[in-house]
CSV table of C-alpha atoms and ligand atoms in Angstrom, one decimal:
chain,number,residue,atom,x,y,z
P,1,UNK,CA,-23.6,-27.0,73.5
P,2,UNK,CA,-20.2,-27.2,74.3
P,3,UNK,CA,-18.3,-23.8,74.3
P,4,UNK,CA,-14.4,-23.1,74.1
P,5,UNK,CA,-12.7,-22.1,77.7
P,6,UNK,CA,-12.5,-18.5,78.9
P,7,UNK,CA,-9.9,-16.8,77.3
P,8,UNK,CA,-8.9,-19.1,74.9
P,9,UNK,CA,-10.9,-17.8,71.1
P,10,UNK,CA,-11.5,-19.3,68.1
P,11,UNK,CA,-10.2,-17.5,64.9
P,12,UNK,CA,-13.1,-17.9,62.5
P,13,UNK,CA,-12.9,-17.8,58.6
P,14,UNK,CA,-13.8,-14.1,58.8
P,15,UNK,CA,-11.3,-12.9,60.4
P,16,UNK,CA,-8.7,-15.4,59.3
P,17,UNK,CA,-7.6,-12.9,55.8
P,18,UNK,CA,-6.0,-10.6,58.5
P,19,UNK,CA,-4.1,-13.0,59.7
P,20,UNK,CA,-3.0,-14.6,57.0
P,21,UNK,CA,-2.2,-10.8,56.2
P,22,UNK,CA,-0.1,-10.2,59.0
P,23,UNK,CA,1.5,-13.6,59.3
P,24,UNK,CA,3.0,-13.8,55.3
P,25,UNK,CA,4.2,-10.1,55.6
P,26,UNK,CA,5.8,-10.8,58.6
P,27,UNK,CA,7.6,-13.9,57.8
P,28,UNK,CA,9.0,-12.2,54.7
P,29,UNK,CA,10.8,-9.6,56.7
P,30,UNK,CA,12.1,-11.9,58.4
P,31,UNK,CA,13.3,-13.8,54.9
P,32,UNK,CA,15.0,-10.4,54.4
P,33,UNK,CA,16.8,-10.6,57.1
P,34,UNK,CA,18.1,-14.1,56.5
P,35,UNK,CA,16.1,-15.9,59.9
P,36,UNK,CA,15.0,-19.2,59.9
P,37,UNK,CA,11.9,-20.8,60.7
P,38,UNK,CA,11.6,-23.1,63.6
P,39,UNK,CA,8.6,-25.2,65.3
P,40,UNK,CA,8.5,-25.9,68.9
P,41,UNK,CA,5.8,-28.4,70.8
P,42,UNK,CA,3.3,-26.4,72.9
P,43,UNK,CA,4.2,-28.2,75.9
P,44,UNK,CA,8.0,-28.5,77.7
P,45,UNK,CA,8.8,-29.9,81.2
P,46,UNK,CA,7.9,-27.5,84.0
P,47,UNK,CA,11.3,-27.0,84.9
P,48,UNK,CA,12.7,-25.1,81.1
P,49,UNK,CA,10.3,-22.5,82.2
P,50,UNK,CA,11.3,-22.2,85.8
P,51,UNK,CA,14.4,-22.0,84.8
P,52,UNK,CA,14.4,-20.1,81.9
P,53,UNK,CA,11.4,-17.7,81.8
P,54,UNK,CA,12.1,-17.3,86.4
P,55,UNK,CA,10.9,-19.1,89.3
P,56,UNK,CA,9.8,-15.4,90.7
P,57,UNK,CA,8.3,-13.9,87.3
P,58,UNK,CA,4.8,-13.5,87.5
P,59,UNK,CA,4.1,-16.2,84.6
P,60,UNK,CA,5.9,-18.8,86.0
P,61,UNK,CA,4.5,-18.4,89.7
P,62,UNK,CA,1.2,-17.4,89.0
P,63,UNK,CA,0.2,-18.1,85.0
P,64,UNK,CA,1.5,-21.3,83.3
P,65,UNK,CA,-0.6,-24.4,83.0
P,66,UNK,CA,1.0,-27.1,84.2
P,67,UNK,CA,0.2,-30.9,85.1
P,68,UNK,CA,1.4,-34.2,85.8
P,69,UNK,CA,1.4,-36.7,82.8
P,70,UNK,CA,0.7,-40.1,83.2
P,71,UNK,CA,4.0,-40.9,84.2
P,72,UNK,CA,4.1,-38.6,86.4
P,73,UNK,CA,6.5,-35.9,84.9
P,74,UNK,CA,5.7,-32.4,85.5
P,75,UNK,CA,4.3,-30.6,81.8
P,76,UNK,CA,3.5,-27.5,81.0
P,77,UNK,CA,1.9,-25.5,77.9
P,78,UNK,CA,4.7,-22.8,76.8
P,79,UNK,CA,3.7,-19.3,78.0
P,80,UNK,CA,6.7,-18.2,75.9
P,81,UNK,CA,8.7,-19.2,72.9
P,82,UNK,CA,12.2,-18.1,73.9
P,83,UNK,CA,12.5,-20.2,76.4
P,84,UNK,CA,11.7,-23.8,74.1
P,85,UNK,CA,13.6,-21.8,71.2
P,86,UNK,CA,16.7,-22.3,73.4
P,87,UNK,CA,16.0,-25.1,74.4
P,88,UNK,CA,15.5,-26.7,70.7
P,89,UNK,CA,19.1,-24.4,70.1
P,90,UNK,CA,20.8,-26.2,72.6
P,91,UNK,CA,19.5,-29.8,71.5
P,92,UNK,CA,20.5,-29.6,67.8
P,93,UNK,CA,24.0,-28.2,68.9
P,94,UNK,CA,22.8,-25.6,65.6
P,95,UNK,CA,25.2,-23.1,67.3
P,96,UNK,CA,28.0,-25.9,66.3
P,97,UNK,CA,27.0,-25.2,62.3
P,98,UNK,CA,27.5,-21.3,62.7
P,99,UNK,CA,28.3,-18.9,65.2
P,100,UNK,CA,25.2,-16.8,64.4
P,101,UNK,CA,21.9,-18.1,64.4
P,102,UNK,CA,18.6,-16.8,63.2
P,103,UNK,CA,15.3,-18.3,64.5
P,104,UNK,CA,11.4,-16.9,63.8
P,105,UNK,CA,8.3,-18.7,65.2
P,106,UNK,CA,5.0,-18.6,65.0
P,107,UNK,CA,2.6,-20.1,67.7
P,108,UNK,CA,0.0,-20.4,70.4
P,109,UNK,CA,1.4,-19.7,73.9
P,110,UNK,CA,-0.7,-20.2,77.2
P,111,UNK,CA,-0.8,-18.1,80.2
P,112,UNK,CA,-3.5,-18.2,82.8
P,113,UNK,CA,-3.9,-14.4,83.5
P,114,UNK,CA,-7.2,-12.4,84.1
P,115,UNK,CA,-8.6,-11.8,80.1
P,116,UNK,CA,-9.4,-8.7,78.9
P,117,UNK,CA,-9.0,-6.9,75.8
P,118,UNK,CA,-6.1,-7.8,74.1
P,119,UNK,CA,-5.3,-10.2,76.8
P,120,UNK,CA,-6.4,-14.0,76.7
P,121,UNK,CA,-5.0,-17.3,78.2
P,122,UNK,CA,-4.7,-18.9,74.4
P,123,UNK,CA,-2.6,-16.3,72.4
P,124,UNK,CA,-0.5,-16.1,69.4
P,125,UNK,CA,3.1,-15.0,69.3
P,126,UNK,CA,5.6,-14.6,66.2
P,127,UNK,CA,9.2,-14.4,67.5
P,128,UNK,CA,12.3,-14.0,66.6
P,129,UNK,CA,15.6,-15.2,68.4
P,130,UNK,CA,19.6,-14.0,67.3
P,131,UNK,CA,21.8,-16.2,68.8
P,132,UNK,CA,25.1,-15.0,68.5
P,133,UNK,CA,25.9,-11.7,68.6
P,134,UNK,CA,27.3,-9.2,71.3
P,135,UNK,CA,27.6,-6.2,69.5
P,136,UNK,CA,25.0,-3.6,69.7
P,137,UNK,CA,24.6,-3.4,65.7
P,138,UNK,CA,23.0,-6.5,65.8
P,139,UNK,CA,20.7,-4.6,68.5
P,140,UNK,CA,20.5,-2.0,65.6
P,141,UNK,CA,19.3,-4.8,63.2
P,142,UNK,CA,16.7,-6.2,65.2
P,143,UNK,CA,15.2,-3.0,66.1
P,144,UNK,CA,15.0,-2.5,62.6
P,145,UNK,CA,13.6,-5.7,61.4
P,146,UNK,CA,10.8,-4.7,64.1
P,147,UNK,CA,10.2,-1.3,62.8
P,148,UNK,CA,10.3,-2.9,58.9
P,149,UNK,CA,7.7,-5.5,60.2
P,150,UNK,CA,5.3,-3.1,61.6
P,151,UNK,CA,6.0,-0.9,57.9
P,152,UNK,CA,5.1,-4.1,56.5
P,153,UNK,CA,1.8,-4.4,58.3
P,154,UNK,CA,1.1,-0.8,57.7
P,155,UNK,CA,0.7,-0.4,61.4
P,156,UNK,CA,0.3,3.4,62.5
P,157,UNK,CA,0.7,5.3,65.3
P,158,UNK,CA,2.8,3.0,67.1
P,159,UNK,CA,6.0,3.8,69.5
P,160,UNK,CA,9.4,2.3,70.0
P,161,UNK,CA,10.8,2.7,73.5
P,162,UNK,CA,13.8,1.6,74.7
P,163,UNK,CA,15.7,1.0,78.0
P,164,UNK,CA,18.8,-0.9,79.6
P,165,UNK,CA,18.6,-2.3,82.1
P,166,UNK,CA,21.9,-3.1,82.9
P,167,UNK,CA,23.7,-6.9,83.5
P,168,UNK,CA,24.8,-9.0,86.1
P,169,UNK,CA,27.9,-6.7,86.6
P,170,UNK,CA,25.8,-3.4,87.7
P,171,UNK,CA,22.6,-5.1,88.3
P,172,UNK,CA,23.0,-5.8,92.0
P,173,UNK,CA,24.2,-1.7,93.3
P,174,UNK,CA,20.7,-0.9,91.4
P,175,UNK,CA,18.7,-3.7,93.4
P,176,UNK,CA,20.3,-2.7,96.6
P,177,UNK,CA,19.5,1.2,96.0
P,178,UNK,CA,16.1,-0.1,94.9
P,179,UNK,CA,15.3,-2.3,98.1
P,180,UNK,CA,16.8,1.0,100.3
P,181,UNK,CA,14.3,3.2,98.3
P,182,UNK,CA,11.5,1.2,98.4
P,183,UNK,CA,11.5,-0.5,102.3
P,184,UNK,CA,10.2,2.5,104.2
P,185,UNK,CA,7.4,2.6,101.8
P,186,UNK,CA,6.3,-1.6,101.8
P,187,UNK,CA,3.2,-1.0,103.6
P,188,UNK,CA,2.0,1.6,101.2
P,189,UNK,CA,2.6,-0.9,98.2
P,190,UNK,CA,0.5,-3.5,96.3
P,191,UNK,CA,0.8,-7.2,97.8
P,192,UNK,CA,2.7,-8.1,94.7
P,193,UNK,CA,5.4,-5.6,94.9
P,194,UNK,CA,5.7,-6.6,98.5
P,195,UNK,CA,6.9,-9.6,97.6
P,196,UNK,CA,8.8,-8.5,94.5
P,197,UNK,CA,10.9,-6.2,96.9
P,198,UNK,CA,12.3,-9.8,98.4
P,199,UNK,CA,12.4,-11.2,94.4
P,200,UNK,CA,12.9,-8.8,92.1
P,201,UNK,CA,12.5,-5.0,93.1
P,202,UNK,CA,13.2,-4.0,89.6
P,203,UNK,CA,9.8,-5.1,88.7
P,204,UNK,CA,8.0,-2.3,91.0
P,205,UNK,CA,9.3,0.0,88.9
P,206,UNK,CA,6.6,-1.6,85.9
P,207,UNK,CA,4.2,-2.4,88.2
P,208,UNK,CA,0.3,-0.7,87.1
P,209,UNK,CA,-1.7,0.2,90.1
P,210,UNK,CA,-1.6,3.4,91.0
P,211,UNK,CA,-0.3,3.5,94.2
P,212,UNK,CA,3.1,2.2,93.5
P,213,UNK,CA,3.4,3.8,90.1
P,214,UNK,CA,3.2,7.4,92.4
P,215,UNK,CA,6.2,5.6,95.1
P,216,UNK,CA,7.9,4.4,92.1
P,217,UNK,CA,8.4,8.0,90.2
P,218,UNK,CA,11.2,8.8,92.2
P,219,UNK,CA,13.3,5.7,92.3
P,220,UNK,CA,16.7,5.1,91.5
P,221,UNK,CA,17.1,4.4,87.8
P,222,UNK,CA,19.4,1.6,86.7
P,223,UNK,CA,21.6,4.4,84.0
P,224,UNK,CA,22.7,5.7,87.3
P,225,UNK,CA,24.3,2.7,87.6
P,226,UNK,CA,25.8,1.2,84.5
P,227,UNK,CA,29.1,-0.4,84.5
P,228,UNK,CA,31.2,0.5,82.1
P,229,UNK,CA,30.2,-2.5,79.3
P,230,UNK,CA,26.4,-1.8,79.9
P,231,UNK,CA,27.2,2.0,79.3
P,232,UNK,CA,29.2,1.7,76.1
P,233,UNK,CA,26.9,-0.6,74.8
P,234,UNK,CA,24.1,1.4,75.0
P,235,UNK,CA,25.6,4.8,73.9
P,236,UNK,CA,26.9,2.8,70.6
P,237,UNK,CA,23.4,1.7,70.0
P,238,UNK,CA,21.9,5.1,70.7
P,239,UNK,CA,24.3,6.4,68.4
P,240,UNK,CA,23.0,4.3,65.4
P,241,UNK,CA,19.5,4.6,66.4
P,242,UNK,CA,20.9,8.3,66.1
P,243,UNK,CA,22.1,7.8,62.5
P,244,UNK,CA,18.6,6.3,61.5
P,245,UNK,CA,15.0,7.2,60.6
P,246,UNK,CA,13.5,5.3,63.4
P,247,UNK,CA,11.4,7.0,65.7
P,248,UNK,CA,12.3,5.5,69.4
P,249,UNK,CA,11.9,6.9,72.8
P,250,UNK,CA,14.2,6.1,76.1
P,251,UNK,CA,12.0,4.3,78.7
P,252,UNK,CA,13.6,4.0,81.9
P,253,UNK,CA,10.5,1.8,83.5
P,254,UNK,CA,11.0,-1.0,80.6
P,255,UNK,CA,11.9,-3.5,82.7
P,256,UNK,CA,10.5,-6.6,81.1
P,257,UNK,CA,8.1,-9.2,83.3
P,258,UNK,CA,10.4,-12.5,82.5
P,259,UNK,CA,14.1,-12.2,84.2
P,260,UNK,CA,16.3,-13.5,81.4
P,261,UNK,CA,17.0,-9.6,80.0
P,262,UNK,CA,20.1,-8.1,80.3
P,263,UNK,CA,21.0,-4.4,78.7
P,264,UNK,CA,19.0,-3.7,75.7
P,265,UNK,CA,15.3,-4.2,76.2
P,266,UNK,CA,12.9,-2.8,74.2
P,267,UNK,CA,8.8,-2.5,73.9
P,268,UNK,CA,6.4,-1.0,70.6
P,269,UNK,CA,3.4,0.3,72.2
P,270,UNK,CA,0.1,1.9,70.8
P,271,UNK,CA,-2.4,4.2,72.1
P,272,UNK,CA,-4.6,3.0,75.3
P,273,UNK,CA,-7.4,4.5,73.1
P,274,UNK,CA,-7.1,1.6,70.3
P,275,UNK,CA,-5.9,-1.1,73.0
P,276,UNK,CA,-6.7,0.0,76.3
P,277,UNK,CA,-4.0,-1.2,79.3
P,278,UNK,CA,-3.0,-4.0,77.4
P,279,UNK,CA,-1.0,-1.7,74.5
P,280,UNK,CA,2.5,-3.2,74.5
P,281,UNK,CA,2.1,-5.7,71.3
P,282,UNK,CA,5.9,-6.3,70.8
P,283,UNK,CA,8.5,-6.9,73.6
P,284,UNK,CA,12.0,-8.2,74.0
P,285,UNK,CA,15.8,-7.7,74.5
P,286,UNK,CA,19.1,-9.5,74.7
P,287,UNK,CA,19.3,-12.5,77.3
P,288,UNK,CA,23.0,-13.1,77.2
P,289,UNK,CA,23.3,-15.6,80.3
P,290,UNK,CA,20.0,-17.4,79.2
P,291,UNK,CA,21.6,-20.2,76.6
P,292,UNK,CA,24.7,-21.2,79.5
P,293,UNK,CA,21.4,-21.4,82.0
P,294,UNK,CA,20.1,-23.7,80.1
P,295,UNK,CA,22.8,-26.4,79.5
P,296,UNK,CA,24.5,-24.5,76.7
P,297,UNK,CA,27.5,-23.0,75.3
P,298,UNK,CA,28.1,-19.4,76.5
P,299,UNK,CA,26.4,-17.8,73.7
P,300,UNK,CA,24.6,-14.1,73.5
P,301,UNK,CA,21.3,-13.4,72.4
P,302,UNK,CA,18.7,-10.8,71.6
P,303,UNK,CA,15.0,-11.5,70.4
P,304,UNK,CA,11.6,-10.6,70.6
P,305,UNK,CA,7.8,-11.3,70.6
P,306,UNK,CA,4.8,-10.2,68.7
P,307,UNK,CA,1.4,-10.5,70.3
P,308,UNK,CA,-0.1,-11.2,66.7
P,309,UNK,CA,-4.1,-11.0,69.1
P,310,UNK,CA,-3.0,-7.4,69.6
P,311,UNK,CA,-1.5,-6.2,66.5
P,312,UNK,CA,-4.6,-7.3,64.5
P,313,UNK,CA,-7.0,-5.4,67.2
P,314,UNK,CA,-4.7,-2.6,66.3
P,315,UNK,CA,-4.9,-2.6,62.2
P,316,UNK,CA,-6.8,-0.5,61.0
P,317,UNK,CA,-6.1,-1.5,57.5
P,318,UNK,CA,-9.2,-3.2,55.8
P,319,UNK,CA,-8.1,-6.8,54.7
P,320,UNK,CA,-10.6,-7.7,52.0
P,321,UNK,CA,-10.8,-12.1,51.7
P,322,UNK,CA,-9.1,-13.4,48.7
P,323,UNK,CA,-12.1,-12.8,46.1
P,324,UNK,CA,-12.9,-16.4,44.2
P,325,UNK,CA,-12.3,-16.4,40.6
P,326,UNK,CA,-15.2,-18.8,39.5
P,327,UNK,CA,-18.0,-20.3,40.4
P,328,UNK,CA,-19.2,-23.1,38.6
P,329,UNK,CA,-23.0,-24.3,37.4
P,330,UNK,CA,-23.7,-27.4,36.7
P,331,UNK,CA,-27.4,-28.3,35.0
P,332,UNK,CA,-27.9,-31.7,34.2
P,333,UNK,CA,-26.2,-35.8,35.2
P,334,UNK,CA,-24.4,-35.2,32.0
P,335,UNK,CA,-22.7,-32.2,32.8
P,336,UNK,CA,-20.7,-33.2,35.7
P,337,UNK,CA,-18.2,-35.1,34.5
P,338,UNK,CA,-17.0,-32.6,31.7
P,339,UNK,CA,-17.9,-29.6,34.4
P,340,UNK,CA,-15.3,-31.7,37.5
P,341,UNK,CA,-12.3,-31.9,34.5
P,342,UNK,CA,-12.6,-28.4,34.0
P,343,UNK,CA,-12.9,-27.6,37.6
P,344,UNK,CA,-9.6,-29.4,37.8
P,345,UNK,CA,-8.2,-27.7,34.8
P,346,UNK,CA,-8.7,-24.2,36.4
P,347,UNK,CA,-7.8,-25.1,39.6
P,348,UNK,CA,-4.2,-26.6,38.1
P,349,UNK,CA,-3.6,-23.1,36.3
P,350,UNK,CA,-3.9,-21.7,39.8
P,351,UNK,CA,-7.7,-20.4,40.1
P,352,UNK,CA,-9.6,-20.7,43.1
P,353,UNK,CA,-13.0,-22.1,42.0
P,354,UNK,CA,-16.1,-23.8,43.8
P,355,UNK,CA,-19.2,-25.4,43.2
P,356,UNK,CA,-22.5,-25.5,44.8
P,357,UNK,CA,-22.6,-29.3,45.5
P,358,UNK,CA,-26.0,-29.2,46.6
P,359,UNK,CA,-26.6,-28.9,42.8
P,360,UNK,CA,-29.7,-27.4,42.8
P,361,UNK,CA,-32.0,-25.3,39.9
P,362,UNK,CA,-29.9,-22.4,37.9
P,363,UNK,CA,-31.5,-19.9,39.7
P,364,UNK,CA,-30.2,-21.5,43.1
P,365,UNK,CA,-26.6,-21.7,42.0
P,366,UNK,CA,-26.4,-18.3,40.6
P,367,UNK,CA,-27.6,-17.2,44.1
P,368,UNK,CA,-24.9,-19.1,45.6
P,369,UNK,CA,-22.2,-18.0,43.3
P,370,UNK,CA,-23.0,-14.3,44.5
P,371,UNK,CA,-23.1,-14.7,47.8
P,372,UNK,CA,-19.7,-16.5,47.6
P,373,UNK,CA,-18.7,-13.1,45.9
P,374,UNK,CA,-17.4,-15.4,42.6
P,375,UNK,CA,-15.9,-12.8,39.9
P,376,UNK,CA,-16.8,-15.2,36.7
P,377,UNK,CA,-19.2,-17.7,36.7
P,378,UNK,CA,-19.1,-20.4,34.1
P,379,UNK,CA,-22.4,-22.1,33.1
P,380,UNK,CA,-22.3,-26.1,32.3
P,381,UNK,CA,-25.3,-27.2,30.8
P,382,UNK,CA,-26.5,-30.6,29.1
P,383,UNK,CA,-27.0,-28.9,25.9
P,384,UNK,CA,-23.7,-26.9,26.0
P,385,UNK,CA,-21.9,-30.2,26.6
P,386,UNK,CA,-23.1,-31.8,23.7
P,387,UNK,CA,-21.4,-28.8,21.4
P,388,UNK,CA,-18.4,-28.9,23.6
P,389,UNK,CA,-18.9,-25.2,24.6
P,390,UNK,CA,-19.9,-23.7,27.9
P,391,UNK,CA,-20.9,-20.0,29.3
P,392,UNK,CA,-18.8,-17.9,31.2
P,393,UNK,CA,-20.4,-14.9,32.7
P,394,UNK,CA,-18.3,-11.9,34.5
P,395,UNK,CA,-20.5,-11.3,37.6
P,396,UNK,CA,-19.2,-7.2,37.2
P,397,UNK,CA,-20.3,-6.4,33.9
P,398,UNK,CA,-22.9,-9.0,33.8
P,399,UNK,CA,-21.4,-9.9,30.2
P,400,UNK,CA,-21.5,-13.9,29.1
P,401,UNK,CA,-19.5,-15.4,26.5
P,402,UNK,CA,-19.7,-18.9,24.8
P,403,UNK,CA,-16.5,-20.5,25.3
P,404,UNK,CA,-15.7,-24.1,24.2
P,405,UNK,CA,-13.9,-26.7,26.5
P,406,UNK,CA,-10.5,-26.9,24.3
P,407,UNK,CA,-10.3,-22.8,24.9
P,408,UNK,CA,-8.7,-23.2,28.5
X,1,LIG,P1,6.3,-10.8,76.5
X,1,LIG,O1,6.4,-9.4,76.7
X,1,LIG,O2,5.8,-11.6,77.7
X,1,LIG,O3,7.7,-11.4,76.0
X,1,LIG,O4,5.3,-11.1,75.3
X,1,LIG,C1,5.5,-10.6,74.0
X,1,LIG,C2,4.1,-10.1,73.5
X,1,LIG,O5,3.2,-11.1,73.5
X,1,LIG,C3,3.5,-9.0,74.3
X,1,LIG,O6,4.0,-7.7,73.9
X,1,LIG,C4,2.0,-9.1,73.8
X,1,LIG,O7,1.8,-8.4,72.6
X,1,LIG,C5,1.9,-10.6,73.7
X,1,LIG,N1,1.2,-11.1,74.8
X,1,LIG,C6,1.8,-11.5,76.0
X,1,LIG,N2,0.8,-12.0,76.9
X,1,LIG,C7,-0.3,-11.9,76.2
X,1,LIG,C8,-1.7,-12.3,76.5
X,1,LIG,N3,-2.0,-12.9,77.7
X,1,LIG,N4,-2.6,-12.1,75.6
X,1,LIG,C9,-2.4,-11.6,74.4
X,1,LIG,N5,-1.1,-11.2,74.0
X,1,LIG,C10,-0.1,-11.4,74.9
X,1,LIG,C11,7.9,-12.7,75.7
X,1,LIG,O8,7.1,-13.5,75.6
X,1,LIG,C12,9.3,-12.9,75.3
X,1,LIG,N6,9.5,-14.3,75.0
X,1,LIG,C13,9.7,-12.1,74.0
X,1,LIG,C14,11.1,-12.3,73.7
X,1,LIG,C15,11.6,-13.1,72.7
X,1,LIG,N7,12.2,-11.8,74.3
X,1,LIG,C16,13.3,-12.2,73.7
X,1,LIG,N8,13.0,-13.0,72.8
């Protein structure tokens, strides 16, 4: 028996209403707010994602799946959709037609990390990218789309943090404090942060074992070192945040595991009870330098990413499957014919409506129609043919009625 590869899950029919749940809300919120859908292919040259996503980030040096094609051309699966969003940006020249642009999409990203609960190789994001904007209202909007998305889903006991973490004006002061801090302690830190004090020491700040989290309590923190752009844009976007009903929380250890962020950053978290160590099921932040990195014009940007695995493990809403309206029996050679028109007929007038093909005794099909939880079934015998009528039976009350073939 062949089975799928670790870390990569099928979505069965059972679960699939939840989904579907989660998806259509979603993508109306984002109707609301006047983005635009866009598809991507799962797999881009290696180098977009070096580039874009960072030759030191974790996913590009340690996660992505990447070979050679037959030509020899270096390929690998997106771990991430901003990165091919851009990309697909760029390429059209869209930011020609307008100089704001609204992007959602909704897809299957790939990283090769260890799986756990709420963390697999084969996942599904729904993102959303702003291309365009500077100002920290359009911050204000996205955080709001986010909070009216996770309203939409009925999602509970979920929190909003939010951080800066500064641009390439006041980054570097922060790094050098940060490498000054953290070099008489190297040895006591994990092999990873080792290294990310040569690549990226803002990252030890995020980093989960236990040892560093205790070194990095005392560390400098970037708002000690904001230039004056960074600080004026996060004070105006504290003030609406301020002026709203959303619930939010500063975060100073948001630093974000992919290095295209710049200022705003921003993570929705739920309890470790519901999702253990993997609770963070939305992420993102504005990546102003990302779109000129990439071949582009210079053009600011803000997004984010849903982890659409986690959100579902974290709903506690009962989806109930789309019930189906009728079942249909069908006794006798005779029958069919009349019994696949009407089939047909209902289906056109927009009921879903299924037959047990296997076409067996009455007693068979009824116990087929139940199990397929039909509301009405409708009876098609060869007798009832012949006086044009057939039976209709609400599975609730048990109640038939003769109906005849003109009535629909
Ligand atoms: P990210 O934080 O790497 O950001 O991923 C966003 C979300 O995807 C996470 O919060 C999580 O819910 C989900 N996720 C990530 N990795 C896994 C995994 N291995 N298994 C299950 N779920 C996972 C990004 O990807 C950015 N592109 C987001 C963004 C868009 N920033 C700006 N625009």
């Amino acid at each position: 028996m062949y089975k799928n590869i670790t870390g990569m899950k099928d979505i069965m029919p059972s679960e699939v209403s939840k989904w579907h749940f989660v998806e259509n809300n979603i993508k109306k919120v984002f109707e609301l707010y006047n983005y635009k859908e866009v598809r991507t292919p799962v797999l881009e040259f290696t180098a977009l994602f070096k580039r874009g996503v960072g030759e030191a980030t974790d996913i590009v040096e340690k996660e992505m799946y990447t070979f050679n094609d037959r030509n020899g051309k270096s390929l690998s699966l997106r771990p991430e959709g901003t990165a091919s969003t851009v990309r697909a940006y760029i390429q059209s020249k869209d930011y020609a037609n307008s100089p704001l642009t609204k992007y959602y999409y909704i897809g299957e990203m790939y990283r090769h990390e260890r799986p756990q609960k709420g963390r697999y190789r084969a996942f599904n994001q729904i993102g959303a990218e702003f291309f365009g904007p500077s100002t920290p209202a359009s911050d204000f909007e996205v955080i709001q789309m986010v909070e009216d998305i996770l309203k939409s889903i009925k999602l509970k006991d979920y929190k909003f943090y939010i951080n800066s973490i500064g641009c390439k004006d006041c980054r570097p002061n922060h790094k050098k404090a940060l490498v000054d801090f953290f070099t008489p302690h190297k040895e006591k830190l994990c092999k990873d942060c080792q290294r990310r004090l040569d690549t990226n020491p803002m990252r030890i700040i995020d980093c989960k074992i236990d040892s560093c989290k205790i070194i990095a309590q005392d560390a400098p923190k970037i708002s000690n070192f904001y230039c004056e752009s960074c600080s004026k844009h996060n004070n105006e976007l504290i003030t609406l945040l301020e002026n709203s009903d959303i619930g939010y929380q500063i975060d100073p250890k948001i630093v974000r595991g992919l290095d295209y962020y710049v200022k705003t950053t921003f993570e929705v978290r739920v309890s470790e009870e519901i999702l253990g160590s993997q609770n963070t099921i939305i992420g993102g932040g504005r990546y102003n330098n990302l779109v000129k990195e990439l071949g582009g014009p210079n053009v600011d940007a803000i997004g984010f990413g849903i982890g659409i695995e986690r959100v579902i493990l974290a709903l506690s809403e009962e989806i109930n499957e789309a019930p189906l309206n009728y079942a249909i029996v069908i006794l006798g050679n005779t029958s069919l014919s009349p019994a696949l028109k009407l089939v047909h007929k209902l289906r056109k007038n927009g009921n879903t409506v299924d037959i047990d093909y296997r076409l067996g005794s009455l007693k068979s099909q009824m116990r087929w129609a139940n199990k397929n939880n039909a509301q009405k079934v409708i009876i098609i015998g060869e007798e009832e043919v012949k006086n044009n009528i057939y039976i209709e039976k609400n599975m609730l009350t048990s109640e038939q009625v003769k109906k005849t073939f003109d009535d629909l």
